[in-house]
Amino acid sequence: MRQALRLFTIAVGLLLIWQCVVWISGVPKFILPGPVRVAEALIAQFTVIAPHAGITAMEIVLGLLCGTVLGGISAISLILYAPLRQWLMPVLIASQALPVFALAPLLTLWFGYGLMSKVAMAVLIIYFPVTAAFYDGLRRIDPGWLDMARVMAGPNGLPRRSILLCIRLPAALPAFGSGLRVATAVAPIGAVVGEWVGSSAGLGYLMLHANGRMQTDLMFAALLVLAVMALGLYALVDHGLRMVTNWQPENGYA
Amino acid sequence: MTTALAAKPDGQASIEVDVVDAGLSFAGRLIFQNVSLTLRSGEWTALLGPSGVGKTSLLRLIAGLPEDGGVTTGTVRASDGQPLAGRIAYMAQRDLLLPWLSIIDNVLIGHRLRHYRTGVEDRQKALHLLDQVGLAVRAQDRPAALSGGMRQRVALARTLMEDRPLVLMDEPFSALDAVTRFRLQETAARLLSGRTVLLVTHDPSEALRLADRIALLAGAPVQLTDAGRLPDVATPRPLDAPGMAERAAGLLQQLALQDATSQDIRASAEMGLA
Ligand SMILES: Nc1ncnc2c1ncn2[C@@H]1O[C@H](COP(=O)(O)OP(=O)(O)OP(=O)(O)O)[C@@H](O)[C@H]1O
Ligand SMILES: [Mg+2]
């Protein structure tokens, strides 16, 4: 409750500063519109913005889902199969040297102007943080737990995957969570960059066009919607992760 | 009392275990060599020795656990000729509770690992064992909500849940305060009586209190010696039983005399003087 109040105060404060800057500097409204103008544009153009926002939201969520699933599968495979680890790890790390955004035009070429190329872009930038964080979590297990499990095995050893399911996966959940949080924060960037490079819909497309036609207030309104969507998604994911890893001690102090 | 239920390993008879010519070295540095030890059936053997002498390593060797970067030799045999794998319960110095599982699920972790599912009977048995260590009311709590002593009691219940004929314990009480340790020693002695137990400790009075036999691992080169006859009192021996204090003092002196680290310190002190 107090935190909500604090957030509200920060938001109001920033808006006030913004409005003051506009008043004092007297910049023309097509360079920097004040918050009131942006709010007006948001209300007036809401029917224009909403469908674009829906498309961008779809791209972000789909990208996040696919990227997380792919990253999760990769991390688990890396843990389970040592040869895969030796062959895939260098490739994964080398792939991070590529500026992913430079691939955006290629993605448009391959997947077209529609949803697919943006989802692919989001997946590309999400994949690595999820895989790396999750893999690390799966690997850094207290060796004492593994020793304990080994002694607990029956005469024929443990069933396949039982250490993975009972110990490694739950122990790696917090690490997976931090990867997923990073992914959630960067997924909207992927989608919007994809839209900038080539699209016929989405908030990125809308902003580009509003900018070209000097509709700066519309651009800010679209930006605002994007920010609210990104924050909302993050809050949702964060809340979900806290629920699953509620045994983590630092939760109490956060 | 319900001790009878816990006292006998149901299903499996208690076993005698022979360790023959055990040795361990790390990158050419010899830790110990030619160590032979018999764990008598149904008895508690205490392995007493100074820090760093290789007690944990010997215990791990018996448990069949690999030492990272170490080379082990020797054989470990059960008297009935059957393999030991699957017949050992291991209680480490740390409680090793899984923080995401409730206390009762931690006690059941062995069953979970082996069968994924746990039946009603397993849960009842786990609850009964938790009751034995006085923690039945906390069964649904998470480990984080428990004190260090309580956590170690859960680890004891988990060890008992495994219901194995050979129990290996690596300084299970050393991180606890004196009163908690005293109580837990009593609980363990009661619940594990009749099993073959190897208890690693560096505390002579703990060894004297709990063990039927004491083996000393000490010296340079490291040797295993039997500490001889112990006071003729049933375990857990009260600390004020006749002869206890003298024996404890004697064992401590023996340890200090053979302590490799103190020799190192003396050697380096002499070098500094020269
Ligand atoms: N991975 C390793 N590499 C090199 N030396 C090791 C390694 N692990 C253990 N040692 C050495 O093996 C010796 C025996 O270690 P161990 O843990 O068995 O001692 P301990 O008797 O259990 O001591 P403590 O009472 O302190 O637990 C130590 O001298 C230690 O330095
Ligand atoms: Mg040790």
Coordinates of N, CA, C and O in Angstrom, one line a residue, chain A residues 142-155 157-163 165-168 170-171 246-247, chain B residues 60 63-66 85-86 88-90 94-100 109-110 112-116 142 144 158 162 164:
Chain A
D142 N 24.0 -27.6 -4.8 CA 24.8 -28.0 -3.6 C 25.3 -29.4 -3.9 O 24.4 -30.3 -3.9
P143 N 26.6 -29.7 -4.0 CA 27.0 -31.1 -4.2 C 26.6 -32.0 -3.1 O 26.4 -33.2 -3.3
G144 N 26.4 -31.5 -1.9 CA 25.9 -32.3 -0.8 C 24.5 -33.0 -1.1 O 24.3 -34.1 -0.8
W145 N 23.7 -32.2 -1.8 CA 22.4 -32.8 -2.2 C 22.5 -34.0 -3.1 O 21.8 -35.0 -3.0
L146 N 23.5 -33.8 -4.1 CA 23.7 -34.9 -5.0 C 24.3 -36.1 -4.4 O 23.9 -37.2 -4.7
D147 N 25.2 -35.9 -3.4 CA 25.7 -37.0 -2.7 C 24.6 -37.7 -1.9 O 24.5 -39.0 -1.9
M148 N 23.8 -36.9 -1.3 CA 22.7 -37.5 -0.5 C 21.8 -38.4 -1.4 O 21.5 -39.5 -1.1
A149 N 21.5 -37.8 -2.6 CA 20.6 -38.6 -3.5 C 21.3 -39.9 -3.9 O 20.7 -40.9 -4.1
R150 N 22.6 -39.8 -4.2 CA 23.3 -41.0 -4.6 C 23.3 -42.1 -3.6 O 23.1 -43.3 -3.9
V151 N 23.5 -41.7 -2.3 CA 23.4 -42.7 -1.3 C 22.0 -43.3 -1.1 O 21.8 -44.4 -0.8
M152 N 21.0 -42.4 -1.3 CA 19.6 -42.8 -1.2 C 19.2 -43.8 -2.3 O 18.1 -44.4 -2.2
A153 N 19.9 -43.9 -3.4 CA 19.5 -44.7 -4.5 C 19.4 -46.2 -4.0 O 20.1 -46.6 -3.0
G154 N 18.5 -46.9 -4.6 CA 18.4 -48.3 -4.3 C 19.5 -49.1 -4.9 O 20.4 -48.5 -5.5
P155 N 19.5 -50.4 -4.8 CA 20.5 -51.3 -5.4 C 20.7 -51.0 -6.9 O 21.8 -51.2 -7.4
G157 N 20.2 -48.2 -8.5 CA 20.4 -46.8 -8.8 C 19.0 -46.1 -8.8 O 18.0 -46.7 -8.4
L158 N 19.0 -44.8 -9.1 CA 17.8 -44.1 -9.1 C 17.1 -44.1 -10.5 O 17.8 -44.3 -11.5
P159 N 15.8 -44.0 -10.6 CA 15.2 -43.9 -11.9 C 15.7 -42.7 -12.7 O 16.1 -41.7 -12.1
R160 N 15.7 -42.9 -14.0 CA 16.1 -41.8 -14.8 C 15.4 -40.5 -14.5 O 14.2 -40.5 -14.2
R161 N 16.2 -39.4 -14.5 CA 15.6 -38.1 -14.3 C 15.1 -37.8 -12.9 O 14.6 -36.7 -12.7
S162 N 15.2 -38.7 -12.0 CA 14.6 -38.4 -10.7 C 15.4 -37.3 -10.0 O 14.8 -36.5 -9.3
I163 N 16.7 -37.2 -10.2 CA 17.5 -36.1 -9.5 C 17.1 -34.8 -10.2 O 17.0 -33.8 -9.6
L165 N 14.3 -34.0 -11.6 CA 12.9 -33.6 -11.2 C 12.8 -33.2 -9.8 O 12.2 -32.2 -9.4
C166 N 13.5 -34.0 -8.9 CA 13.3 -33.8 -7.5 C 14.3 -32.7 -6.9 O 14.0 -32.1 -5.9
I167 N 15.4 -32.6 -7.5 CA 16.4 -31.7 -6.9 C 16.8 -30.5 -7.9 O 16.7 -29.4 -7.5
R168 N 17.3 -30.9 -9.1 CA 17.8 -29.8 -9.9 C 16.8 -28.8 -10.3 O 17.0 -27.6 -10.2
P170 N 13.7 -27.9 -9.1 CA 13.2 -26.9 -8.1 C 14.4 -26.0 -7.6 O 14.1 -24.8 -7.4
A171 N 15.6 -26.5 -7.5 CA 16.7 -25.7 -7.0 C 17.0 -24.6 -8.0 O 17.5 -23.5 -7.6
N246 N 8.3 -19.2 -3.4 CA 8.0 -18.6 -2.1 C 8.8 -19.1 -1.0 O 8.8 -18.5 0.1
W247 N 9.6 -20.2 -1.2 CA 10.5 -20.7 -0.2 C 11.8 -19.9 -0.1 O 12.6 -20.1 0.8
Chain B
R60 N 33.2 -41.2 3.2 CA 32.7 -41.2 1.8 C 33.1 -42.4 1.0 O 32.4 -42.9 0.2
A63 N 30.8 -45.0 1.8 CA 29.5 -44.8 1.2 C 29.5 -44.9 -0.3 O 28.5 -44.8 -0.9
G64 N 30.7 -45.1 -0.9 CA 30.8 -45.2 -2.3 C 30.7 -43.9 -3.0 O 30.3 -43.8 -4.2
L65 N 31.0 -42.8 -2.3 CA 30.9 -41.5 -3.0 C 32.3 -41.1 -3.5 O 33.3 -41.3 -2.8
P66 N 32.3 -40.5 -4.7 CA 33.6 -40.2 -5.3 C 34.2 -38.9 -4.6 O 33.5 -38.1 -4.1
A85 N 25.6 -51.1 -1.9 CA 24.8 -50.0 -2.5 C 23.3 -50.2 -2.2 O 22.8 -51.3 -2.3
G86 N 22.7 -49.2 -1.7 CA 21.3 -49.3 -1.4 C 21.0 -49.8 0.0 O 19.9 -49.9 0.4
I88 N 22.8 -48.2 2.7 CA 23.5 -47.3 3.5 C 22.6 -46.0 3.7 O 22.0 -45.5 2.8
A89 N 22.5 -45.5 4.9 CA 22.0 -44.2 5.2 C 23.1 -43.3 5.6 O 24.0 -43.7 6.4
Y90 N 23.1 -42.1 5.1 CA 24.2 -41.2 5.3 C 23.7 -39.9 5.9 O 22.8 -39.2 5.3
R94 N 26.2 -31.1 7.5 CA 25.1 -30.2 7.2 C 23.8 -30.9 7.1 O 23.8 -32.1 6.6
D95 N 22.7 -30.3 7.4 CA 21.4 -31.0 7.4 C 20.9 -31.3 6.0 O 20.2 -32.3 5.8
L96 N 21.4 -30.5 5.0 CA 21.0 -30.8 3.6 C 19.5 -30.9 3.3 O 19.1 -31.6 2.5
L97 N 18.7 -30.1 4.1 CA 17.3 -30.1 3.9 C 17.0 -29.3 2.6 O 17.7 -28.3 2.3
L98 N 16.1 -29.7 1.8 CA 15.7 -29.0 0.6 C 14.7 -27.9 1.0 O 13.6 -28.1 1.5
P99 N 15.1 -26.6 0.7 CA 14.3 -25.5 1.2 C 12.9 -25.4 0.6 O 12.1 -24.7 1.2
W100 N 12.7 -26.0 -0.5 CA 11.4 -25.8 -1.2 C 10.4 -26.9 -0.7 O 9.2 -26.8 -1.0
I109 N 12.2 -37.6 1.2 CA 12.9 -37.3 -0.1 C 13.5 -38.6 -0.7 O 13.4 -38.8 -2.0
G110 N 13.9 -39.5 0.1 CA 14.5 -40.8 -0.4 C 13.4 -41.5 -1.2 O 13.6 -42.0 -2.4
R112 N 10.7 -40.2 -2.6 CA 10.4 -39.5 -3.8 C 11.4 -39.7 -4.9 O 11.1 -39.9 -6.0
L113 N 12.7 -39.7 -4.5 CA 13.8 -40.0 -5.5 C 13.6 -41.3 -6.1 O 13.8 -41.5 -7.3
R114 N 13.2 -42.3 -5.3 CA 13.2 -43.7 -5.8 C 11.9 -44.0 -6.5 O 11.8 -44.7 -7.5
H115 N 10.8 -43.4 -6.0 CA 9.5 -43.8 -6.6 C 8.6 -42.7 -7.1 O 7.5 -42.9 -7.5
Y116 N 9.1 -41.4 -7.0 CA 8.3 -40.2 -7.3 C 7.1 -40.0 -6.4 O 6.9 -39.0 -5.8
R142 N 8.2 -25.1 6.4 CA 9.4 -25.2 5.6 C 10.6 -25.2 6.5 O 10.6 -24.6 7.6
A144 N 13.2 -23.4 6.5 CA 13.6 -22.0 6.9 C 13.0 -21.6 8.2 O 13.6 -20.7 8.9
R158 N 15.1 -38.1 8.7 CA 15.2 -38.5 7.3 C 16.2 -39.7 7.2 O 15.9 -40.6 6.4
E162 N 15.1 -43.7 5.9 CA 15.8 -44.6 4.9 C 15.8 -46.0 5.3 O 15.8 -46.9 4.5
R164 N 18.0 -48.1 6.7 CA 19.0 -49.0 6.1 C 19.9 -49.6 7.2 O 20.0 -49.1 8.3

